[in-house]
Coordinates of N, CA and C in Angstrom, one line a residue:
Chain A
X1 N 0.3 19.6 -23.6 CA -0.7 20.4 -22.8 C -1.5 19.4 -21.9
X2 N -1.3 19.4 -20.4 CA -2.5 18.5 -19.8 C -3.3 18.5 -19.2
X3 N -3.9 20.3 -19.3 CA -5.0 20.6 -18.8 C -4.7 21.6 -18.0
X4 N -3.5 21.9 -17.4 CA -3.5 22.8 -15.9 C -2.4 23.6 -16.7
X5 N -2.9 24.8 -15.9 CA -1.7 26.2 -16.5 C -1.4 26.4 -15.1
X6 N 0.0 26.9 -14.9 CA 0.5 27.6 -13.9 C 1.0 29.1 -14.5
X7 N 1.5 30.1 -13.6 CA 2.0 31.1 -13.7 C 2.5 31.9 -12.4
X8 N 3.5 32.5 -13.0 CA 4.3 32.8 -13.8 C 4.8 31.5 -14.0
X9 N 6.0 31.1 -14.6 CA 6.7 29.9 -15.0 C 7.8 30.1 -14.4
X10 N 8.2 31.2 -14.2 CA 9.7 31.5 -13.8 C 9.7 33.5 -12.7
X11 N 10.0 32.9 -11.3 CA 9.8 34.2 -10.4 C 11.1 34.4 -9.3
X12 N 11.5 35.3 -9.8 CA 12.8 36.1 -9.1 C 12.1 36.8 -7.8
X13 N 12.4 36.6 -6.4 CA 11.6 37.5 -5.6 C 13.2 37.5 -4.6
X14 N 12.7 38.8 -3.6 CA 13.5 39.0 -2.3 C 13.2 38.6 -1.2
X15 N 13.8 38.5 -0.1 CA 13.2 37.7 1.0 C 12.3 39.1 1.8
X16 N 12.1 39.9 1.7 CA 10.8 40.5 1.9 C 10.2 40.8 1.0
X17 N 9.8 40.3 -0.3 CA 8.8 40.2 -1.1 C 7.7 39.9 -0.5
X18 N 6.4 40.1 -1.3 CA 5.0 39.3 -1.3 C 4.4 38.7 -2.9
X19 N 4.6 37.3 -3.2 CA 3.8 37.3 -4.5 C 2.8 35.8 -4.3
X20 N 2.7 35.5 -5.7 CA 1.3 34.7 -5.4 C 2.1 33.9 -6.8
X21 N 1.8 32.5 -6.4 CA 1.7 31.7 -7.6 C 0.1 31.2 -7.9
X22 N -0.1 31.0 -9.2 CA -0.9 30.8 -9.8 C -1.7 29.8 -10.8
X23 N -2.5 28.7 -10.1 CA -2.6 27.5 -10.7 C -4.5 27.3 -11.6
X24 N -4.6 27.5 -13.0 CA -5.7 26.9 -13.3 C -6.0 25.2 -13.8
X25 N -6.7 24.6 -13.7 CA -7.3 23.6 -14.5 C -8.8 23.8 -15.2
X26 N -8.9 23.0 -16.4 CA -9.3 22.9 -17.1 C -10.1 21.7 -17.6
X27 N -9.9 20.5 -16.5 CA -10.4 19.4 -16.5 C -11.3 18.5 -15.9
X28 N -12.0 19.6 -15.1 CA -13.5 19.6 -14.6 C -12.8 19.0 -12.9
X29 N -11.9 18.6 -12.6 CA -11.6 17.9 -11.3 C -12.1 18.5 -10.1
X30 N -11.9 17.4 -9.1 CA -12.7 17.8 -7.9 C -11.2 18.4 -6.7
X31 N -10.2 17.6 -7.1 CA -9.1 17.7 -6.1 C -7.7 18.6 -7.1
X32 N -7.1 19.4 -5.7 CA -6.2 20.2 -6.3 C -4.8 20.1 -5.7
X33 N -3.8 20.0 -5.8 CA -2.2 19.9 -5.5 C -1.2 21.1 -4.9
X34 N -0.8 20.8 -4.2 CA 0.8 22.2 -4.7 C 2.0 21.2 -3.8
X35 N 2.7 20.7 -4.6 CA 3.9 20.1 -4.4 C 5.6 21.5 -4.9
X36 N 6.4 20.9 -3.8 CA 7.5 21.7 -4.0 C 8.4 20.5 -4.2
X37 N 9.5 20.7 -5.3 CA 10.5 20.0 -6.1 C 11.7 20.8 -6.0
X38 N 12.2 19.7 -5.5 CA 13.5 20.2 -4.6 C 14.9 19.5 -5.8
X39 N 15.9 20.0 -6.3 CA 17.0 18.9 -6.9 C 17.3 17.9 -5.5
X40 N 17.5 16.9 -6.4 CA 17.9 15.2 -5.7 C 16.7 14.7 -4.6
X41 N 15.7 15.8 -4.4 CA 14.7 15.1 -3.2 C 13.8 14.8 -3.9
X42 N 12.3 13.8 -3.1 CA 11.4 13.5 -3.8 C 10.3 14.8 -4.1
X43 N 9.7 14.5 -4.7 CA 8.7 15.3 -4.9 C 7.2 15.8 -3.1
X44 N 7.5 17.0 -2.9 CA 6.9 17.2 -1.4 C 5.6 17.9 -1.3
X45 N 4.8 16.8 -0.9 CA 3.4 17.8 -1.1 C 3.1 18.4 0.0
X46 N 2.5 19.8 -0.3 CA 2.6 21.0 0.7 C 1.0 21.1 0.5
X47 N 0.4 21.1 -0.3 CA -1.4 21.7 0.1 C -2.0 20.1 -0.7
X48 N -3.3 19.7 -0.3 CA -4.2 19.3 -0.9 C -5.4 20.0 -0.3
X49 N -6.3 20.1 -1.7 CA -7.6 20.5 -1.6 C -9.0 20.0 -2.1
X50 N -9.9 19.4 -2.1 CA -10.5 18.2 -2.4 C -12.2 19.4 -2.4
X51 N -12.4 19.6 -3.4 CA -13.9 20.4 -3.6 C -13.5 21.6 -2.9
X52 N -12.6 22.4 -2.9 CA -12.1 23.4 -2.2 C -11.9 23.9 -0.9
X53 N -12.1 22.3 0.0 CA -11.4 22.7 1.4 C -10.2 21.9 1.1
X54 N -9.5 22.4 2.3 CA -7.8 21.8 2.5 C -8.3 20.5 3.4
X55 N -7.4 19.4 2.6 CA -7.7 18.5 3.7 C -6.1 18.1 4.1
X56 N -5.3 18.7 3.6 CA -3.7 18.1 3.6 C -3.1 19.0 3.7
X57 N -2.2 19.6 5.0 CA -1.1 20.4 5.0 C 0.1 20.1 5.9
X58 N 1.2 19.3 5.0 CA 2.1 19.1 5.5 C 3.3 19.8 6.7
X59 N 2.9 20.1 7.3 CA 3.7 20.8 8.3 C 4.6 21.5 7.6
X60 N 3.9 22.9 6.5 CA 4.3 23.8 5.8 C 4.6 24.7 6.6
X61 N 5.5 25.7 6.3 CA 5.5 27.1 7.3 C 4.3 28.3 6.8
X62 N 4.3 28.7 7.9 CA 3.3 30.2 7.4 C 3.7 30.8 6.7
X63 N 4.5 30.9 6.2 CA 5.0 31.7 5.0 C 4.8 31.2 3.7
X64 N 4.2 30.5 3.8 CA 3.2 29.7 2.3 C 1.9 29.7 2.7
X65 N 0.9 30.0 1.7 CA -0.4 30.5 2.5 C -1.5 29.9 0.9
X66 N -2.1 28.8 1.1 CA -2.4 28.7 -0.3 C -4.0 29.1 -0.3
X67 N -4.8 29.2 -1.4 CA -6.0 29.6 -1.5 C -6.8 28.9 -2.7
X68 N -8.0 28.7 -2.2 CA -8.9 27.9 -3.6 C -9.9 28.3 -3.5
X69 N -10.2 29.1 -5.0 CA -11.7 30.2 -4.3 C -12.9 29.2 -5.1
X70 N -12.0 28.3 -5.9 CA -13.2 27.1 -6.8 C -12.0 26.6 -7.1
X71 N -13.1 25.3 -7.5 CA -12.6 23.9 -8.1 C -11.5 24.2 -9.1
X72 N -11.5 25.4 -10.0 CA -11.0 25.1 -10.8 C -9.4 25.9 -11.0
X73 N -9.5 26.9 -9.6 CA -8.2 27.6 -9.4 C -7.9 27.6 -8.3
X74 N -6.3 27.5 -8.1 CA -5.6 27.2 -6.9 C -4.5 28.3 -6.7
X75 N -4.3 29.1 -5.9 CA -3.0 29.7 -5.4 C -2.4 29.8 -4.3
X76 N -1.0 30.1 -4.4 CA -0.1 29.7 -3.6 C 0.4 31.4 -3.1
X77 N 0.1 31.9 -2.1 CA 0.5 33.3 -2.0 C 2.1 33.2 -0.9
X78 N 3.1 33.7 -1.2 CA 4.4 33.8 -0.8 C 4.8 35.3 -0.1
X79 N 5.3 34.9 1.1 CA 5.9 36.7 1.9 C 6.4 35.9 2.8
X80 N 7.9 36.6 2.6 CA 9.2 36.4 4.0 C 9.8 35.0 3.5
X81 N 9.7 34.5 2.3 CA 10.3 33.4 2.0 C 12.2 34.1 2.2
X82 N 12.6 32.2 2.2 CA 14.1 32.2 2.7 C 15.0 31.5 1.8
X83 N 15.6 31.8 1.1 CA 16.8 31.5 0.0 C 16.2 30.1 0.0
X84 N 16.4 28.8 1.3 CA 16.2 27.8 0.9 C 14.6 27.0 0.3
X85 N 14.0 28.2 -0.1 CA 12.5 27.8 -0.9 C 12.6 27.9 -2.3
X86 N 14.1 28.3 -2.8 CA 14.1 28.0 -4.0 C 13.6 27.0 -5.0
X87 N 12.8 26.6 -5.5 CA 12.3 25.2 -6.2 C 11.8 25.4 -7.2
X88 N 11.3 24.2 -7.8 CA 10.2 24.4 -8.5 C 9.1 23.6 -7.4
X89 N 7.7 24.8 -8.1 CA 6.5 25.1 -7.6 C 5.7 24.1 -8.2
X90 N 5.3 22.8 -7.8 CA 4.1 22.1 -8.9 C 2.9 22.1 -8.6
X91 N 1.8 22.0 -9.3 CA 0.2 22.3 -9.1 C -0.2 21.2 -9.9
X92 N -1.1 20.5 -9.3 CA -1.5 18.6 -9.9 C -3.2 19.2 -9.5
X93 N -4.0 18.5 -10.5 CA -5.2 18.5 -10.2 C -5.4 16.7 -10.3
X94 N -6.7 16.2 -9.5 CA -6.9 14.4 -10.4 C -8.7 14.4 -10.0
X95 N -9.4 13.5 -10.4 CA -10.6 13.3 -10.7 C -11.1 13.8 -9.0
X96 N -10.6 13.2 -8.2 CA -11.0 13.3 -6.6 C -9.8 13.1 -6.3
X97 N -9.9 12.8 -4.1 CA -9.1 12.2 -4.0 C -9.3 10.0 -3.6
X98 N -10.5 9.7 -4.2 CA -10.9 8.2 -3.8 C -10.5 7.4 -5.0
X99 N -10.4 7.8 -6.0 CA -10.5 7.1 -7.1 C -9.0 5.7 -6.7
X100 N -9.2 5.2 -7.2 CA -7.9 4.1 -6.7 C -6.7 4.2 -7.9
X101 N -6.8 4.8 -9.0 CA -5.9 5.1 -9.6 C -5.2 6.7 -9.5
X102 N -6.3 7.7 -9.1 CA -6.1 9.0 -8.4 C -4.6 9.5 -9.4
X103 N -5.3 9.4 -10.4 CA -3.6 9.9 -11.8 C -4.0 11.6 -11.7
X104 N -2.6 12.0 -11.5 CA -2.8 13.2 -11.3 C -2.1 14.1 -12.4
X105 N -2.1 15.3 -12.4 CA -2.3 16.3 -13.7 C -1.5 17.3 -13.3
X106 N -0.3 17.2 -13.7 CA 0.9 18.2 -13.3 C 0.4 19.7 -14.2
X107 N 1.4 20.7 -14.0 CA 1.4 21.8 -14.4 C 2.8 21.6 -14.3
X108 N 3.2 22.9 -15.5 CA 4.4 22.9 -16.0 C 5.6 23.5 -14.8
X109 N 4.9 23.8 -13.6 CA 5.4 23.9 -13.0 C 6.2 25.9 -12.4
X110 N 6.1 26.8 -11.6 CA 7.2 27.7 -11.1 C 8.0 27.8 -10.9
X111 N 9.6 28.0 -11.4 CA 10.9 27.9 -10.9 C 11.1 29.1 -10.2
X112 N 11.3 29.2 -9.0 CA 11.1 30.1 -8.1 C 12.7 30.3 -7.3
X113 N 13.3 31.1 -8.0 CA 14.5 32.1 -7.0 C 14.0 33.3 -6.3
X114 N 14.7 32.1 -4.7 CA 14.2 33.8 -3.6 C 15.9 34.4 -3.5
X115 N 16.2 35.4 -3.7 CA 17.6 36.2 -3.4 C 17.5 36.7 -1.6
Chain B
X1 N 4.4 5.7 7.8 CA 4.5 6.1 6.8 C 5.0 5.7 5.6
X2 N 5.7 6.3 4.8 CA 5.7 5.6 3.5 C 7.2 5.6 3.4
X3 N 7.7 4.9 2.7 CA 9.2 5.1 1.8 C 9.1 4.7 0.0
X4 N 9.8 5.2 -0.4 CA 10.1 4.4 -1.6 C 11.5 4.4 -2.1
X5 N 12.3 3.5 -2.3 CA 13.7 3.6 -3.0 C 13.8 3.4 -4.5
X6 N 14.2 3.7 -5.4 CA 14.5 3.3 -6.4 C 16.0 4.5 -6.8
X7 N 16.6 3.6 -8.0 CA 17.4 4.1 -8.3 C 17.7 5.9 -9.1
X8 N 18.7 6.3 -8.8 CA 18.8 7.7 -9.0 C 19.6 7.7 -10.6
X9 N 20.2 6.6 -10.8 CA 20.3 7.0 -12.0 C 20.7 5.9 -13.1
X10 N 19.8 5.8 -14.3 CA 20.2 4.7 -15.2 C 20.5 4.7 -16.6
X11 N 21.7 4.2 -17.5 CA 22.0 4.5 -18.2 C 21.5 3.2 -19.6
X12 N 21.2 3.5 -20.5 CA 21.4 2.6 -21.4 C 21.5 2.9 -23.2
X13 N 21.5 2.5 -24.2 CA 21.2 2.8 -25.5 C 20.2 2.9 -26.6
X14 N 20.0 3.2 -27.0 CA 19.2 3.5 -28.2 C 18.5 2.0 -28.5
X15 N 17.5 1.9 -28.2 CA 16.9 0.3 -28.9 C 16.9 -0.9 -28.0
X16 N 17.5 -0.7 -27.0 CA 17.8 -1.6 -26.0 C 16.7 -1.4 -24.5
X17 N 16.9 -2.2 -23.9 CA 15.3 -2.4 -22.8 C 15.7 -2.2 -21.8
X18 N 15.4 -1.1 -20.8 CA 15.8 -0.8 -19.3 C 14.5 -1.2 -18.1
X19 N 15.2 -1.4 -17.2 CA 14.3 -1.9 -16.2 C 14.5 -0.9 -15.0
X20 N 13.5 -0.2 -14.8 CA 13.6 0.7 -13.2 C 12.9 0.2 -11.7
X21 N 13.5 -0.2 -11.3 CA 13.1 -0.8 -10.1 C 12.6 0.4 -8.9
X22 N 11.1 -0.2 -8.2 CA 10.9 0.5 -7.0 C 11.2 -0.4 -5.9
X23 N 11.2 -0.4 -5.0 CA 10.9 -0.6 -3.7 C 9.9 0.2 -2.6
X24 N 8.8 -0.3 -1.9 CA 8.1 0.5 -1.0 C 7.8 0.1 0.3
X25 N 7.7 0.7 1.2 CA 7.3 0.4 2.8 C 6.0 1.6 3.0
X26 N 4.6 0.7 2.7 CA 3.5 1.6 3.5 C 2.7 0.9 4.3
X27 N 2.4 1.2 4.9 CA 0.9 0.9 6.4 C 0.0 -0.3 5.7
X28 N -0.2 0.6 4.1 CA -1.6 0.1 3.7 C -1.1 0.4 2.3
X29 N -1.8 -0.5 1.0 CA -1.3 0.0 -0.2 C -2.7 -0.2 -1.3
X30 N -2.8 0.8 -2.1 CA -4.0 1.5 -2.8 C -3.4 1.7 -4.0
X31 N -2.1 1.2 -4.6 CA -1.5 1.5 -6.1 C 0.2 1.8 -6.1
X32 N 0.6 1.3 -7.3 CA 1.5 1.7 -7.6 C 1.5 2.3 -8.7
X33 N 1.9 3.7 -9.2 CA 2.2 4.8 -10.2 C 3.4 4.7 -11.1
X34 N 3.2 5.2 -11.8 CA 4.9 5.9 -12.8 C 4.1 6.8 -13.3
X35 N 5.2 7.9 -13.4 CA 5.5 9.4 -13.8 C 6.4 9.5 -14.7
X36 N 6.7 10.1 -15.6 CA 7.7 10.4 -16.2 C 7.4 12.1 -17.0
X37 N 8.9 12.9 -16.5 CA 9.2 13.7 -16.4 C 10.6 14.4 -17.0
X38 N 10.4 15.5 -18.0 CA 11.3 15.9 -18.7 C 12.1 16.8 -18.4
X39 N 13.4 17.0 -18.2 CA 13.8 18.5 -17.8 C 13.0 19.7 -18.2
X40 N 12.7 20.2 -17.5 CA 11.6 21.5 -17.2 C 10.7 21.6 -17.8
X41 N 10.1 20.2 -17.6 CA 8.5 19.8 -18.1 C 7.7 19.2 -16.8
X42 N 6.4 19.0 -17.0 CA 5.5 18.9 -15.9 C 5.7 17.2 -16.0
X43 N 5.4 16.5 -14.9 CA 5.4 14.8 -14.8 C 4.1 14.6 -15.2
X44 N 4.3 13.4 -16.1 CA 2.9 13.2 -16.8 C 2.9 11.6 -16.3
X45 N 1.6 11.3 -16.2 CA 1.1 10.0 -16.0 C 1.8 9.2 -17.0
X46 N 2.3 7.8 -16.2 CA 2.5 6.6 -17.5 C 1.3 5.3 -17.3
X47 N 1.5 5.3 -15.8 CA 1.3 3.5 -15.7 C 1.1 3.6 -14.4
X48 N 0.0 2.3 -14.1 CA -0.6 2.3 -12.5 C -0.9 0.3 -12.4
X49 N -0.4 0.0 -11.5 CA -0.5 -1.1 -11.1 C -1.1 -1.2 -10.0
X50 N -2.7 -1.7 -9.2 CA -3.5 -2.0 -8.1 C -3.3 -3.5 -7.8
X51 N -3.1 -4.3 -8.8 CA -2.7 -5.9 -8.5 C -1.8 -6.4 -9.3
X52 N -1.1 -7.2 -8.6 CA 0.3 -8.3 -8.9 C 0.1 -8.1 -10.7
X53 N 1.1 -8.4 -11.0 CA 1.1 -8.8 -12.4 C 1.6 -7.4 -13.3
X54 N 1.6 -7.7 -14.5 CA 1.8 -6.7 -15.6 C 1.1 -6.0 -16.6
X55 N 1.6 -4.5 -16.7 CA 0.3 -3.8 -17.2 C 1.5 -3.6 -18.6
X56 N 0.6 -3.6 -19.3 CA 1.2 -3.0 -20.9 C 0.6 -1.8 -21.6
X57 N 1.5 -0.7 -22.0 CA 0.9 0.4 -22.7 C 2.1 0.5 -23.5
X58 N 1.9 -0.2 -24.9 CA 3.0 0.6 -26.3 C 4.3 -0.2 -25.8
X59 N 5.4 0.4 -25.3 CA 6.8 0.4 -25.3 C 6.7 0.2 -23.7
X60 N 6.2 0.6 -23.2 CA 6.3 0.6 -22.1 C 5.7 -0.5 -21.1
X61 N 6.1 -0.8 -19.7 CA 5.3 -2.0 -19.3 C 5.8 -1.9 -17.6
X62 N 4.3 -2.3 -16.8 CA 5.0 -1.6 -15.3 C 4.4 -3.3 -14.7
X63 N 5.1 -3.4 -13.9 CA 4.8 -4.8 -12.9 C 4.8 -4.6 -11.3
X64 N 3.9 -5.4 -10.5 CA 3.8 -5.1 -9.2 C 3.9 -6.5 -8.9
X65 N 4.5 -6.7 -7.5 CA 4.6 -7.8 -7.0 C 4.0 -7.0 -5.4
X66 N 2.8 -7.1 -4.8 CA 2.7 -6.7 -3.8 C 3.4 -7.7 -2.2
X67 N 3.5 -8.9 -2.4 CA 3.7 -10.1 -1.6 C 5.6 -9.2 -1.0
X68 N 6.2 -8.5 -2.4 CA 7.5 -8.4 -1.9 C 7.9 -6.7 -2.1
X69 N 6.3 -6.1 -1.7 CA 6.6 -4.3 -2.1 C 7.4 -4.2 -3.0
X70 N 7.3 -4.1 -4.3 CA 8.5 -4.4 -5.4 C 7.3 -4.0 -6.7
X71 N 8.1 -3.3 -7.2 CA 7.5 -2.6 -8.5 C 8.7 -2.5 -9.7
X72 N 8.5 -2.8 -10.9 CA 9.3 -2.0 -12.0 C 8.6 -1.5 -13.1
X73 N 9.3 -0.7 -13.7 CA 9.1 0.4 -15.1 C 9.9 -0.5 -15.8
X74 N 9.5 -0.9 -17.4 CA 9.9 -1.4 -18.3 C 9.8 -0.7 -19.2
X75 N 11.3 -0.5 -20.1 CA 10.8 0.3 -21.2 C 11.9 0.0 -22.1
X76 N 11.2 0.0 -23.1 CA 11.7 -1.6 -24.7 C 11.8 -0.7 -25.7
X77 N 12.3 -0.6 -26.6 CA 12.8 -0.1 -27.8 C 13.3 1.2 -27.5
X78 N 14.3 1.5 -26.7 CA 14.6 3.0 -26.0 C 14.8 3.9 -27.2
X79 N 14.5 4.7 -26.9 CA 14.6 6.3 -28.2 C 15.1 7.4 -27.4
X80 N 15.6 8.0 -27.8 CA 16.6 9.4 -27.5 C 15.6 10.3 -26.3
X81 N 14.3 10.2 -27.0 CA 13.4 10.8 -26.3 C 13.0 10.7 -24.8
X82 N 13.2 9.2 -24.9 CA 13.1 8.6 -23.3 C 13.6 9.1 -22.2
X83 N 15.0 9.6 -22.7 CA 15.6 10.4 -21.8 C 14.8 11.5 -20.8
X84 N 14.9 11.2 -19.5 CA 14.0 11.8 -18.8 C 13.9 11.1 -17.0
X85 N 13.5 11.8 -16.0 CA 13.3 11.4 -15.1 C 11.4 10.4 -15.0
X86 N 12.1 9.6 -13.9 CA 11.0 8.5 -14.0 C 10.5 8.4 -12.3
X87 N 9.5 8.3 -12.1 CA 9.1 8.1 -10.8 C 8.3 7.8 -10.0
X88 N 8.4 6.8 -9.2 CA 7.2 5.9 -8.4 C 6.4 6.6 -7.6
X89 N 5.4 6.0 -7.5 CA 4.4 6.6 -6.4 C 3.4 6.0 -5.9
X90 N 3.5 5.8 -4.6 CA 2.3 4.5 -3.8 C 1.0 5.4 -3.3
X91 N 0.2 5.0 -2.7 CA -1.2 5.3 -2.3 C -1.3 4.4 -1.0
X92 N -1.4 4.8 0.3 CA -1.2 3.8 1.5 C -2.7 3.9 1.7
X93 N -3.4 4.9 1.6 CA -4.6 4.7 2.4 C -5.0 4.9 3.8
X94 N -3.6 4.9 4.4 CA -3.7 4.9 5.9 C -4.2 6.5 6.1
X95 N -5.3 6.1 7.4 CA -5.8 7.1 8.1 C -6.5 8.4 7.5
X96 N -6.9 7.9 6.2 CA -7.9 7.9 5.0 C -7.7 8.8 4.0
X97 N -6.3 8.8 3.9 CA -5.6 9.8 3.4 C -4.9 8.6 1.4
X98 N -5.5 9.2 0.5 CA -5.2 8.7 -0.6 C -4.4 9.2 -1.3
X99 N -3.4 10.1 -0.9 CA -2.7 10.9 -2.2 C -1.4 10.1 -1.8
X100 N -0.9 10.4 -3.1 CA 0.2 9.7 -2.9 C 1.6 10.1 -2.6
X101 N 2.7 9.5 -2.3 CA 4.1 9.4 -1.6 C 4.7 9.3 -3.3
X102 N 5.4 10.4 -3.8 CA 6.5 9.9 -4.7 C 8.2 9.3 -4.2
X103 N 8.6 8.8 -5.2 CA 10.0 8.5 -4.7 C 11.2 9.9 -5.4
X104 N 12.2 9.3 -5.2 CA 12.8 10.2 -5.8 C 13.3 10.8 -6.9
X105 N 12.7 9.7 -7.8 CA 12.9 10.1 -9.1 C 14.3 8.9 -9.7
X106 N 14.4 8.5 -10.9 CA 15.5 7.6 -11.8 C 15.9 8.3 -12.9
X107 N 17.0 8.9 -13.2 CA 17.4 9.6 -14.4 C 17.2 8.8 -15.0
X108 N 16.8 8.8 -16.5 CA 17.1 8.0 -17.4 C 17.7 8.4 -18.6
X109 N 19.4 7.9 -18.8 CA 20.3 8.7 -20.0 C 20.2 7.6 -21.2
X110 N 20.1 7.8 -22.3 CA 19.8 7.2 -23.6 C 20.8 7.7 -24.1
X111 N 21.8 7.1 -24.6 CA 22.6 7.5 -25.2 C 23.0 6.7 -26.6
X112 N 23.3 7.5 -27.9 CA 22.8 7.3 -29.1 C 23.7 5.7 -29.6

């Protein structure tokens, strides 16, 4: 257990679906994550959020739309995704983002098939 | 920007000591990480190196050479368990940006 829940764990959607992934912490933190995990690529971060503004958005498409209403939850709302966004979904929370060790706090992660 | 190479996949046995090598290219550098990560488990923190030398936790042991961007994961009395993905991660700092760059990950197969 290391503090952060994600949900669903596991989400079957169609490419005109709309759904939302779902990330809490539990560990008082100030900064929030959403990395997409790709097989054989590195780990790709798509949102950072630091006291609940975005200060990091990787040249994501609009069709990932993430939301942080507090420190302590984070979501990822999904519509018009494309077969190749299949992944897994990861959500990291860490103390800030200054700290110089900045260890961050996975969640078990969304395995996410779009059909 | 950043890179990191390290190996995709390493094999060794039960009891015996493996070494995972990083390599990195950043602007500016604020740490070196390890992660380790189980099939369809979350990456959990191992080890962090900010200066040269060697950090020790248990079985495990991470070293930074910053002079030659060069980092490794050590890990000594292997167990079945170990088995698992392993993975670097720098902190450049550039343009005030602190999160970090992972690599691609190092299978690690333990075999009995």
């Amino acid at each position: 257990e290391t503090g952060v829940t994600q949900t669903p764990r596991h989400l079957v959607m169609g490419m005109t679906n709309k759904k939302s992934l779902k990330c809490e912490q539990h560990l008082g933190h100030n900064a929030m994550y959403w990395y997409k995990q790709s097989a054989k690529k590195p780990l790709e971060l798509m949102f950072v959020y630091s006291l609940e503004e975005r200060v990091e958005n990787n040249s994501v498409p609009s069709r990932f739309s993430p939301e942080c209403p507090n420190s302590s939850h984070l979501f990822l709302h999904l519509h018009t995704l494309q077969p190749e966004d299949s992944a897994l979904y990861l959500c990291a929370s860490s103390q800030d983002l200054v700290q110089s060790k900045n260890i961050q706090y996975f969640g078990a992660g969304t395995r996410l098939s779009v059909l | 920007g950043q890179s990191l190479e390290q190996p995709s996949e390493v094999t060794a046995v039960e009891g015996a000591i493996v070494q995972i090598n990083c390599t990195y290219q950043t602007s500016g550098f604020y740490g070196l990480s390890w992660y380790q990560q189980h099939d369809g488990g979350a990456p959990t923190f191992l080890s962090y190196n900010g200066l040269d030398g060697l950090e020790e936790t248990g079985r495990f042991s991470s070293f930074l050479s910053r002079s030659d961007s060069y980092g490794y994961l050590l890990l000594q009395e292997l167990q079945m368990k170990d088995s698992a993905s392993y993975f670097c991660a720098v902190r450049d700092g550039g343009g005030g940006s602190y999160i970090p760059t992972f690599g691609r990950g190092t299978s690690l197969i333990v075999h009995p």
